Coordinates of N, CA and C in Angstrom, one line a residue:
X1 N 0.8 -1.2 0.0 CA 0.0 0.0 0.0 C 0.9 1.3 0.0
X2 N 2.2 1.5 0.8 CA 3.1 2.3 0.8 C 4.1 2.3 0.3
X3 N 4.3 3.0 -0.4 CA 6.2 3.3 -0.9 C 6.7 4.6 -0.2
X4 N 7.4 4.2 1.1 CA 7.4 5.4 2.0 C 9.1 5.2 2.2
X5 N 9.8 6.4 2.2 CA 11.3 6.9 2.5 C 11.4 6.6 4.3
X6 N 12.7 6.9 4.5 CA 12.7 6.8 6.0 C 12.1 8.0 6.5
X7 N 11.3 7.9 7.6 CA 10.4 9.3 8.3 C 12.0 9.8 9.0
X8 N 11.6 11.2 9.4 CA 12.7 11.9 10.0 C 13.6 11.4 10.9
X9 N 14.6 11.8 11.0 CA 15.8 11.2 11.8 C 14.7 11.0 13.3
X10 N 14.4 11.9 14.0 CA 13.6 11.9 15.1 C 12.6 11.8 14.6
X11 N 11.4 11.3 15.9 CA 10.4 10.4 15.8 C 9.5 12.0 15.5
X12 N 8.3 12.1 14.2 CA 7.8 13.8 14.1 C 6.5 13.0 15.4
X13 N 5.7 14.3 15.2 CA 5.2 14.4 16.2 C 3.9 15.5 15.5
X14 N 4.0 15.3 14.2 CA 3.1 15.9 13.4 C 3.1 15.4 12.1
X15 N 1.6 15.1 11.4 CA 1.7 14.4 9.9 C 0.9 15.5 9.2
X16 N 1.4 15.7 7.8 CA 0.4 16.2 6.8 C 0.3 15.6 5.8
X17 N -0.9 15.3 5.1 CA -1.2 14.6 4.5 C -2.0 15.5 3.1
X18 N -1.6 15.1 2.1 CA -2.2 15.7 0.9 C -2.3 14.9 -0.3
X19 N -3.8 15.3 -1.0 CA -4.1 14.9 -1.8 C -3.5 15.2 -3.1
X20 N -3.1 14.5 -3.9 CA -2.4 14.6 -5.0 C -3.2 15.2 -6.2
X21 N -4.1 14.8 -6.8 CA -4.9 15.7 -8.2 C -5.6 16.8 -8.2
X22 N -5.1 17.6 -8.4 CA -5.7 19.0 -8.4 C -5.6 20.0 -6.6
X23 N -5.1 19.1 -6.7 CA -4.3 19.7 -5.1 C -2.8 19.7 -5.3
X24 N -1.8 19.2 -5.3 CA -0.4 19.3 -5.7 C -0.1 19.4 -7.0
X25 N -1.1 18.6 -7.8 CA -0.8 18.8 -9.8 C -1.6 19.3 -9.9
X26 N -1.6 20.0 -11.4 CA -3.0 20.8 -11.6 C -3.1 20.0 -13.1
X27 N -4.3 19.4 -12.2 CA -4.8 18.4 -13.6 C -4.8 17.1 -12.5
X28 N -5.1 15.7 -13.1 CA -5.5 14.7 -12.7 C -4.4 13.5 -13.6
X29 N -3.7 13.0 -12.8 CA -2.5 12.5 -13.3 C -3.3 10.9 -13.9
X30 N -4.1 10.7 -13.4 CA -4.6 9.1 -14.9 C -5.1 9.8 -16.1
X31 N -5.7 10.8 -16.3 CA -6.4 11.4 -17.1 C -4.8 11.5 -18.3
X32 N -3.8 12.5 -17.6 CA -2.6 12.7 -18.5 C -2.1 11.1 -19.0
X33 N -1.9 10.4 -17.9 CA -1.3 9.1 -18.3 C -1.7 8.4 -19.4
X34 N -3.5 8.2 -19.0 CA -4.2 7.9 -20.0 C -3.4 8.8 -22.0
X35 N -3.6 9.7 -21.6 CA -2.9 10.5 -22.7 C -1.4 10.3 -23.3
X36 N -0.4 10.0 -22.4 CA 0.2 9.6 -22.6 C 0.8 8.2 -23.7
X37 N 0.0 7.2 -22.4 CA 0.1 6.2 -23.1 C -0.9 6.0 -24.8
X38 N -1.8 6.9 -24.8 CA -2.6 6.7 -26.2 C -1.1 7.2 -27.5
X39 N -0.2 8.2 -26.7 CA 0.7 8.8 -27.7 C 1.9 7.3 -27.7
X40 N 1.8 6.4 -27.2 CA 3.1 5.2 -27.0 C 2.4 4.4 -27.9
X41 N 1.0 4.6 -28.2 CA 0.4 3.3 -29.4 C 0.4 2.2 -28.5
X42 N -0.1 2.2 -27.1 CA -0.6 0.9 -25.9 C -2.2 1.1 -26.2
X43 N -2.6 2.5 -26.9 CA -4.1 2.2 -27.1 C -4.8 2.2 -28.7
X44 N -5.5 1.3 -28.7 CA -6.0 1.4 -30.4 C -7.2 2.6 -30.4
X45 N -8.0 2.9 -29.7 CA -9.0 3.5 -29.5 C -8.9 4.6 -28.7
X46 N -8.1 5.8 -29.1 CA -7.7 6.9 -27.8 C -9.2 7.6 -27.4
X47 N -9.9 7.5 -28.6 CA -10.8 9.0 -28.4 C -11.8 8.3 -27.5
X48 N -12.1 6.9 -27.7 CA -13.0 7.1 -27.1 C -12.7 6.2 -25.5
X49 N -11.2 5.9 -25.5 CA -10.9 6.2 -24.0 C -10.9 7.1 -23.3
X50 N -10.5 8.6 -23.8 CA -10.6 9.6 -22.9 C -12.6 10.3 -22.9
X51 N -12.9 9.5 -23.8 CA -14.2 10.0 -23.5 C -15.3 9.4 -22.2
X52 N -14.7 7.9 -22.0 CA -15.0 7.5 -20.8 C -14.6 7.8 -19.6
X53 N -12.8 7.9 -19.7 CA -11.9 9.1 -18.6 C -13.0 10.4 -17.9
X54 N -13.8 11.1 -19.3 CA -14.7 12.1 -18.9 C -15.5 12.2 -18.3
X55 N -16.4 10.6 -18.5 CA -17.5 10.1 -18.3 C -17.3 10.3 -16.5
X56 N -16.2 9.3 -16.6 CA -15.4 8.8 -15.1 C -15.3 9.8 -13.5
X57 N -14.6 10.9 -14.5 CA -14.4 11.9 -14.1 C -15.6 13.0 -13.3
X58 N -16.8 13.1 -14.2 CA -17.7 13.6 -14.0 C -18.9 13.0 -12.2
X59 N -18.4 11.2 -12.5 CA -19.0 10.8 -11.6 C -18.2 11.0 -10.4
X60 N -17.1 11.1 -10.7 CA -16.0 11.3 -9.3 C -16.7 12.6 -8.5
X61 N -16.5 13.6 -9.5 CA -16.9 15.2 -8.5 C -18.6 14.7 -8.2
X62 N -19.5 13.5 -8.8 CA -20.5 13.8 -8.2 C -20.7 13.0 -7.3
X63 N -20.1 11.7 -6.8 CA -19.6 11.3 -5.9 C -20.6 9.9 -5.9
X64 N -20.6 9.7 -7.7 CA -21.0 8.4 -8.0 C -20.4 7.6 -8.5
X65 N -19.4 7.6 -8.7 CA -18.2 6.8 -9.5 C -17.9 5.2 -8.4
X66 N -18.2 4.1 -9.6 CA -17.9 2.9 -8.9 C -16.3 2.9 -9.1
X67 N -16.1 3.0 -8.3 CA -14.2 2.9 -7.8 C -13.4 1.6 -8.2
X68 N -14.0 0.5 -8.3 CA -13.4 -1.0 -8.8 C -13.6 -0.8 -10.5
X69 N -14.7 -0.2 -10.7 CA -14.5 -0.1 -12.2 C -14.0 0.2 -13.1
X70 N -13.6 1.8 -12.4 CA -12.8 2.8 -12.7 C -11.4 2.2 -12.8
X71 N -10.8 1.5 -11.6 CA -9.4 1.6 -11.8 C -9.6 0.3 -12.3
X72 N -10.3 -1.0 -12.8 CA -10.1 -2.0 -13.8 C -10.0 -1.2 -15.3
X73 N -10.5 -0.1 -15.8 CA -10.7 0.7 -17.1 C -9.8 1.1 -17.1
X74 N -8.8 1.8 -15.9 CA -7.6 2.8 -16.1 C -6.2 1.7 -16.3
X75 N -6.4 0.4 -15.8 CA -5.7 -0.8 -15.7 C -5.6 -1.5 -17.2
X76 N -6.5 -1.5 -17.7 CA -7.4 -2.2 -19.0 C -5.8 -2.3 -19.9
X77 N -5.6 -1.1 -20.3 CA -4.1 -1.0 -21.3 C -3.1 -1.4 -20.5
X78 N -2.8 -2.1 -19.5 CA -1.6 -2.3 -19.1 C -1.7 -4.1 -19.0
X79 N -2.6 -4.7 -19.3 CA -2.6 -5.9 -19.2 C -1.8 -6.4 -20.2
X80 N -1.0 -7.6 -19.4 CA 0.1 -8.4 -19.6 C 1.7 -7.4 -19.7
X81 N 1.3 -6.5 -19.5 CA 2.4 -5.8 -19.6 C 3.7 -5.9 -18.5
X82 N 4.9 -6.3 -18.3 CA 5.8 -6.3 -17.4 C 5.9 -4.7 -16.9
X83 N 6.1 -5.3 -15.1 CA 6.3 -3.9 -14.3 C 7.3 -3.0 -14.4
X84 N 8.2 -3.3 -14.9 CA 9.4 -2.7 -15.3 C 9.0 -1.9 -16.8
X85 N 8.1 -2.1 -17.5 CA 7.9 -1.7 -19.4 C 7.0 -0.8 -18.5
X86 N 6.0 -0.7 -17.4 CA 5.5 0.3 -17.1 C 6.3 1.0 -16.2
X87 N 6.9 1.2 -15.7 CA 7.5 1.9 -14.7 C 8.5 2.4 -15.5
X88 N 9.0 2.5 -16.3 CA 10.2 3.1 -17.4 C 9.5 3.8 -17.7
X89 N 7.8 3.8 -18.3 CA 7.3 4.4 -19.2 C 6.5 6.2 -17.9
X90 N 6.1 5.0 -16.7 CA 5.9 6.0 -15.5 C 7.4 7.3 -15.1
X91 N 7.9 6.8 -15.2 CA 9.8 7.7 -15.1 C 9.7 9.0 -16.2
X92 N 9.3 8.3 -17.4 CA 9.4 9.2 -18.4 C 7.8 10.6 -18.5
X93 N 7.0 9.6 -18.1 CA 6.2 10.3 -18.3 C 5.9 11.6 -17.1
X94 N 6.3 11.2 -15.8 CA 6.5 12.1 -14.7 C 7.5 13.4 -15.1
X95 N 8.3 13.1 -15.6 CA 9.5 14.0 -15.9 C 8.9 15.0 -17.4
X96 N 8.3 14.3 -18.2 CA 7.7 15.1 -19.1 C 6.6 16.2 -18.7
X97 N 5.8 15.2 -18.4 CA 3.8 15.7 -18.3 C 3.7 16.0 -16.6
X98 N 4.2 15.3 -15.5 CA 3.6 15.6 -13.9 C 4.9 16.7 -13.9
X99 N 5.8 17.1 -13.4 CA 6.6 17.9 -13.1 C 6.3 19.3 -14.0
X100 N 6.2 19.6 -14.9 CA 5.7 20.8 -15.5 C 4.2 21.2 -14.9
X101 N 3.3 20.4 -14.3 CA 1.8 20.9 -13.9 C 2.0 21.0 -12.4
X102 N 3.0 20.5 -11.6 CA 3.0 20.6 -10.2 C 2.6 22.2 -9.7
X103 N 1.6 22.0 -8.7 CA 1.4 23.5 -8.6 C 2.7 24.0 -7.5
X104 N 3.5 25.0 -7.1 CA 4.6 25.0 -7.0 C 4.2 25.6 -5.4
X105 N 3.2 26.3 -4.9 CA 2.9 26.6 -3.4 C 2.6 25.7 -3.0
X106 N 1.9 24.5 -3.9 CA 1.3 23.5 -2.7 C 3.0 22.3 -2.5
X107 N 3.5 21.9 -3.8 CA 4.7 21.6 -3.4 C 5.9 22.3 -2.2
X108 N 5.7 23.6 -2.4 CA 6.3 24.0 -1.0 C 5.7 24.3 -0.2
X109 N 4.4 24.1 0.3 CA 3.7 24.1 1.8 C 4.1 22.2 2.4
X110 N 4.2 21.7 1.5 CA 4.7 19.8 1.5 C 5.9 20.3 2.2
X111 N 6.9 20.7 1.3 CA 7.8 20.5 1.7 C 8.8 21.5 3.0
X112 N 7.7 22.3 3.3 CA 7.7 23.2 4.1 C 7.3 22.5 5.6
X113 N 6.4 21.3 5.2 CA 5.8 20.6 6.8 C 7.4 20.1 7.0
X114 N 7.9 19.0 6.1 CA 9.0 18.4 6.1 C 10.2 19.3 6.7
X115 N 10.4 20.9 6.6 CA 11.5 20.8 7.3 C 11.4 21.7 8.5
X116 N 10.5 21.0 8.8 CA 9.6 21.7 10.1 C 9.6 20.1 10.9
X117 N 10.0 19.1 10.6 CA 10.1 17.9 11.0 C 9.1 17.1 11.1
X118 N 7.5 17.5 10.2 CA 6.6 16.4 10.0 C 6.7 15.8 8.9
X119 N 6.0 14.7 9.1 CA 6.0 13.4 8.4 C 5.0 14.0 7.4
X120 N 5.1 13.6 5.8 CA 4.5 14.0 4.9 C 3.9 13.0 4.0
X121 N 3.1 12.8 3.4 CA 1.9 11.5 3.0 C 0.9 11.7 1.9
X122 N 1.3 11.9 0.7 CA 0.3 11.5 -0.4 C -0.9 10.6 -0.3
X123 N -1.6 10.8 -0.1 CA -2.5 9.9 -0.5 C -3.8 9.9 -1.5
X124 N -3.7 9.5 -2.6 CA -4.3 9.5 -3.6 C -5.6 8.6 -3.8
X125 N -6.3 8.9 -5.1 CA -7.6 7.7 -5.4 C -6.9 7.3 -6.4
X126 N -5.6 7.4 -7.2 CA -5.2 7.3 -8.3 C -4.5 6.2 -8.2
X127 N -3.6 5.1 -9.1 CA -3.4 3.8 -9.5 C -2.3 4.1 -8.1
X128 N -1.4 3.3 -7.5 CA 0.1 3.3 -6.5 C 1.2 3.7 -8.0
X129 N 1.1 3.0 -8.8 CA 2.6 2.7 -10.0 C 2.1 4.4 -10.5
X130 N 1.5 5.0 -10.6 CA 1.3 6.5 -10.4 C 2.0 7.6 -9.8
X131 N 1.4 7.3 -8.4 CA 1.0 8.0 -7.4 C 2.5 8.1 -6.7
X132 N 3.2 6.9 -6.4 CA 4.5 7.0 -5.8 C 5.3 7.7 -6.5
X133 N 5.7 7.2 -7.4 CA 7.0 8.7 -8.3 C 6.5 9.9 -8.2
X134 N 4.9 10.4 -8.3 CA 4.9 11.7 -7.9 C 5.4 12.1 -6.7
X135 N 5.1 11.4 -5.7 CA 5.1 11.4 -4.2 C 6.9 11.7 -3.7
X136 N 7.5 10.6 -4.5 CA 9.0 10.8 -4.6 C 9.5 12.2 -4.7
X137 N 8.8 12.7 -5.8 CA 9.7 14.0 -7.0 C 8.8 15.2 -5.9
X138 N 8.4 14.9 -5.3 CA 7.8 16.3 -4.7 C 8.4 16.3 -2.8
X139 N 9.0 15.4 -2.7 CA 9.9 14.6 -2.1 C 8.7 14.5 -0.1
X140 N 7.6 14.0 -0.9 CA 7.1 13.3 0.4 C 7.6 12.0 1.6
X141 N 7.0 11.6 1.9 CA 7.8 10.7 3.3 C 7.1 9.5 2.2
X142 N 5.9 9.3 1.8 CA 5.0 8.1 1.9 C 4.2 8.5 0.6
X143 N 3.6 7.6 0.1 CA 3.0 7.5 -0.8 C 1.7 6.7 -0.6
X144 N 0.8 6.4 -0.3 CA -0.4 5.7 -0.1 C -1.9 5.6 -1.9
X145 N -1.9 4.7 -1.9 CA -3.1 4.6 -3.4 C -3.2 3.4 -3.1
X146 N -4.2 2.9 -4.4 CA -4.4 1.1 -4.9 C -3.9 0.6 -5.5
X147 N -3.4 -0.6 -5.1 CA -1.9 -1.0 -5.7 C -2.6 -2.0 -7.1
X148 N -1.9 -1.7 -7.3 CA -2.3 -2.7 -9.1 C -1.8 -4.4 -8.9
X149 N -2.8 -5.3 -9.3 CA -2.0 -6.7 -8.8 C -1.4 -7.3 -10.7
X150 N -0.2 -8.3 -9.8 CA 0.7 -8.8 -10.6 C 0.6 -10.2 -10.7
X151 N 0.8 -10.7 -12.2 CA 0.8 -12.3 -12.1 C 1.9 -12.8 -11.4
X152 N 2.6 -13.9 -11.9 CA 3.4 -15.1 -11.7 C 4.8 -14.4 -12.1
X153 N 4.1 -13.5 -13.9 CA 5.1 -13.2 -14.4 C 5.8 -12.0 -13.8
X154 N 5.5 -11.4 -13.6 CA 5.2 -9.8 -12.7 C 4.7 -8.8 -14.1
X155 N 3.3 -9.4 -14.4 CA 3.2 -8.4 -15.4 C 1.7 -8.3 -14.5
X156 N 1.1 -6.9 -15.0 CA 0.2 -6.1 -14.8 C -1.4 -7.3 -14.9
X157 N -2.1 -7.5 -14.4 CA -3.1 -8.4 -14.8 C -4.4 -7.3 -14.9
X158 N -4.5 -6.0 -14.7 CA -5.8 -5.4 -14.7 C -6.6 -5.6 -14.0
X159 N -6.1 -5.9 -12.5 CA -7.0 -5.9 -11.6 C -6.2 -5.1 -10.3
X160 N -7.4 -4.3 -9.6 CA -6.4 -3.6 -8.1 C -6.7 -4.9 -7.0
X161 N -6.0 -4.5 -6.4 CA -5.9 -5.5 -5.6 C -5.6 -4.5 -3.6
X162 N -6.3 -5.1 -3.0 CA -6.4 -4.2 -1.6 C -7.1 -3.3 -1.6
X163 N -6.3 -2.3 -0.3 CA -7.5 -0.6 -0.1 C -7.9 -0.1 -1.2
X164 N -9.2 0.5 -1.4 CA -8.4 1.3 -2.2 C -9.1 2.4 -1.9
X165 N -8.2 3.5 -1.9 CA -7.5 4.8 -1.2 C -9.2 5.9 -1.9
X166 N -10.1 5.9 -1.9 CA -11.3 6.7 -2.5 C -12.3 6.8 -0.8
X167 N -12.6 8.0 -1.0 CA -13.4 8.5 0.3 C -13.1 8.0 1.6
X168 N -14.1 7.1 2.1 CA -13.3 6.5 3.6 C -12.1 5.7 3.5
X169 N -11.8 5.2 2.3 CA -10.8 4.0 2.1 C -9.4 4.9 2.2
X170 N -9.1 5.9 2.4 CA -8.1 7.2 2.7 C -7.6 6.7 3.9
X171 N -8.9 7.0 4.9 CA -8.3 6.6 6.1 C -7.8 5.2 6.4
X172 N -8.6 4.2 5.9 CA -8.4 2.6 6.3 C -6.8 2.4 5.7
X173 N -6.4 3.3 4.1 CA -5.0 2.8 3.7 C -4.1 3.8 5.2
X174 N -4.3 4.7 5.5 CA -3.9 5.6 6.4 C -3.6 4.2 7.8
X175 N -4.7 4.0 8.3 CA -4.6 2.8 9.4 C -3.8 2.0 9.2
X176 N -3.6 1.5 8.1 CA -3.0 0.3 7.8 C -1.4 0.9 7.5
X177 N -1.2 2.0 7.4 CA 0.1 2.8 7.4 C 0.6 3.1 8.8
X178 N 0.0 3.5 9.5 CA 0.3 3.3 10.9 C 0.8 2.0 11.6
X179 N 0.3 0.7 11.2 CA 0.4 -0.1 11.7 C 1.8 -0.4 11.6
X180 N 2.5 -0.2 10.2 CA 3.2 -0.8 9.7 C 4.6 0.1 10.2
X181 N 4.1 1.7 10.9 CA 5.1 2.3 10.8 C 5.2 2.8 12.8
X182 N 6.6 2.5 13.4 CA 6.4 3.1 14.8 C 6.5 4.6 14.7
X183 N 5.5 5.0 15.2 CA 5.2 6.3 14.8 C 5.0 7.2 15.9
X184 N 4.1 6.4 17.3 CA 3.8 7.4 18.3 C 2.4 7.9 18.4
X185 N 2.0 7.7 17.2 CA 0.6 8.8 16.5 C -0.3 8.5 17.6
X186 N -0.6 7.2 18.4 CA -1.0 7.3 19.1 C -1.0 7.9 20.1
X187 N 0.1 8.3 20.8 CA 0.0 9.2 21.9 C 0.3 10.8 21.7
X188 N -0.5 10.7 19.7 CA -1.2 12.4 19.4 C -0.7 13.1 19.0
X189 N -0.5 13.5 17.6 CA 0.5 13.7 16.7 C -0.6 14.9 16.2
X190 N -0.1 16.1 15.9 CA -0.5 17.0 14.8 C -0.9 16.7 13.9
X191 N -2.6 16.8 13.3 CA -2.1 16.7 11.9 C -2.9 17.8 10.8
X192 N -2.4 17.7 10.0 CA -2.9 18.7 9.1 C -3.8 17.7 7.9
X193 N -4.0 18.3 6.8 CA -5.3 17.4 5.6 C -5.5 19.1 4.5
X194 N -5.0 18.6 3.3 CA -5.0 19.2 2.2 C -5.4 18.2 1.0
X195 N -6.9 19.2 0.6 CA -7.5 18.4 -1.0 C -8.5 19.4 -1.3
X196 N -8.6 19.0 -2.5 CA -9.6 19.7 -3.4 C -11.5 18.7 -3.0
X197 N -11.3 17.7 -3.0 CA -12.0 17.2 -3.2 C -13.5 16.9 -2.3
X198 N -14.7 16.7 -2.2 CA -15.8 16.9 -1.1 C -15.6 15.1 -1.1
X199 N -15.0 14.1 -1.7 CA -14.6 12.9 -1.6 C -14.1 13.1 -0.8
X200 N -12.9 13.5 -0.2 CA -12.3 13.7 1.1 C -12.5 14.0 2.4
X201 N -13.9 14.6 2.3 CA -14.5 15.4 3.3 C -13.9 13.9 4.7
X202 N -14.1 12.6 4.9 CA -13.9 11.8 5.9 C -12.5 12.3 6.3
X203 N -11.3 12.3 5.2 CA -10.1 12.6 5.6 C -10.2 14.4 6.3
X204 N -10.6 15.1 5.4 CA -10.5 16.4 6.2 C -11.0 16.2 7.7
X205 N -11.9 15.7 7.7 CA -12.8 16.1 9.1 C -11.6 15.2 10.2
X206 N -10.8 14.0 9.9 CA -10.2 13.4 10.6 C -8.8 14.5 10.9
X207 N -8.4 15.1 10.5 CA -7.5 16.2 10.8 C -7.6 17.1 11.9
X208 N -6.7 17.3 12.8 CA -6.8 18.7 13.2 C -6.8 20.0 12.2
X209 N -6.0 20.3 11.3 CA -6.2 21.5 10.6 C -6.5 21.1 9.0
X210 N -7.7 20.9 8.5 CA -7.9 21.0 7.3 C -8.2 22.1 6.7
X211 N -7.1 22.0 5.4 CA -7.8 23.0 4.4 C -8.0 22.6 3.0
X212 N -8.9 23.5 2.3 CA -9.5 22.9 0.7 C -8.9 24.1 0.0
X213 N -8.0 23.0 -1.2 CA -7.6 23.5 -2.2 C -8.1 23.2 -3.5
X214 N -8.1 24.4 -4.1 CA -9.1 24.4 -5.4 C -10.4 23.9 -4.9
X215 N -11.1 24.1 -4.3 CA -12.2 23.1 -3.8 C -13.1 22.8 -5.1
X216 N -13.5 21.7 -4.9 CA -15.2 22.3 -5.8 C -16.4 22.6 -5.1
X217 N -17.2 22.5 -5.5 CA -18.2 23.5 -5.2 C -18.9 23.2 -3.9
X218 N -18.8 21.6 -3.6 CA -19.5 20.9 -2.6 C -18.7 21.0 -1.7
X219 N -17.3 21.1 -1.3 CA -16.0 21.4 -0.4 C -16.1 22.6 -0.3
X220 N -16.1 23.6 -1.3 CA -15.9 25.2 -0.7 C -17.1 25.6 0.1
X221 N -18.0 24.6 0.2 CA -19.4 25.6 0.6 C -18.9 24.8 1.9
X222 N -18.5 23.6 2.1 CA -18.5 23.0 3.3 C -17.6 23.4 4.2
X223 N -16.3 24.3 3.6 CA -15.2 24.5 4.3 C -15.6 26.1 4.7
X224 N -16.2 26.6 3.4 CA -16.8 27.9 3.9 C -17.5 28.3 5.5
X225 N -18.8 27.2 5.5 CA -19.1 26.9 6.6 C -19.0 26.6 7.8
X226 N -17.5 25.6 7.5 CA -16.9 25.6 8.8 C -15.2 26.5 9.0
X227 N -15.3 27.7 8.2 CA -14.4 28.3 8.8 C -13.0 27.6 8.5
X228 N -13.1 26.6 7.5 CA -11.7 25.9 7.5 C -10.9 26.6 5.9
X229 N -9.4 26.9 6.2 CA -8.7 28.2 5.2 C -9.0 27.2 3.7
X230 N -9.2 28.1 3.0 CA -9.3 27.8 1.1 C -8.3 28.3 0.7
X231 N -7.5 27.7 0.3 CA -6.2 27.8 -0.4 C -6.6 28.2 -2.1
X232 N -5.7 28.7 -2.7 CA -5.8 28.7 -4.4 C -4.2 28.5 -4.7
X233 N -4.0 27.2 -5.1 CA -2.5 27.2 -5.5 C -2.3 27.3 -7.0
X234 N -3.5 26.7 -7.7 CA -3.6 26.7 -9.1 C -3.0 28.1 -10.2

């Protein structure tokens, strides 16, 4: 579930946690990938993949999108593919298309918790073979998403496999992050919660200090409401 760096020399005693699309990147990193890979000739049918992307997309902000479906569709082109033919192609593609859209305040409010000595934590709805090299290059502690499962061969089979990281499933990858890591959190750690999204709302509300970035419409009225800061890093 995690591809996490070593946490601070000393044990933090504060975590922030941020959502990755349209909160740290401006844009939605499957959507580009998707794009991506249609320009590598891994898709015979681009147009009318990104027209489902759209479809997809649409249900996400309305907070109907079946989540198993979505990431078997976003998985679809990678079947039988070796992990390594994707993860070459994830290297190149980060360095091209995700580092040019990074919004550059919210990457340094990240990296600003970091040297302030908290622990820092991506956690996305987006694929892990994604989500982690972002997480890396923006130089987070941890990475958290739905990991994509592998055959025999270690090729891609187009199915997720475990949490996966969409509305309450944030926090459950989150728990299951804790478990794995001596952290202390139990005896009450700071935390902070950055996202655009009203999908989030479980993670925000589990924070001490949440704020909505780029909100949409159903987050900014909610955050409005409760007095919690609106960021614009876009």
């Amino acid at each position: 579930m995690a591809t996490s760096r070593s946490l601070p020399p000393h044990p933090p005693s504060a975590l922030a946690i941020f959502d990755l699309d349209d909160t740290l990147l401006d844009g939605d990193c499957t959507h580009l990938w998707l794009e991506w890979i249609i320009e590598c000739g891994w898709v015979a049918d681009g147009e009318s993949l990104l027209g489902q992307m759209r479809a997809h997309d649409a249900q996400y902000h309305a907070g109907t999108l079946d989540m198993t479906e979505h990431l078997r569709f976003t998985l679809a082109p990678l079947i039988g593919r070796s992990r390594r033919e994707v993860r070459e192609q994830v290297e190149a593609f980060v360095e091209a298309r995700v580092r040019p859209r990074l919004m550059q305040e919210g990457v340094a409010r990240l990296q600003e918790h970091g040297r302030k000595g908290h622990a820092t934590l991506v956690i996305s709805a987006s694929m892990h073979h994604l989500v982690a090299p972002i997480a890396a290059a923006v130089g987070a502690d941890g990475a958290l998403a739905t990991l994509p499962e592998f055959n025999a061969d270690d090729c891609f089979t187009g199915e997720p496999t475990g949490i996966q990281t969409y509305q309450r499933g944030k926090l459950d990858a989150f728990a299951q992050w804790l478990d794995a890591h001596d952290t202390g959190f139990a005896e009450g750690w700071e935390t902070w919660g950055y996202s655009d999204s009203y999908n989030d709302l479980p993670l925000l509300e589990f924070v001490d200090h949440p704020h909505a970035t780029q909100p949409d419409a159903r987050l900014r009225e909610t955050a409005t409401a409760r007095g919690w800061p609106i960021l614009q890093w876009r």
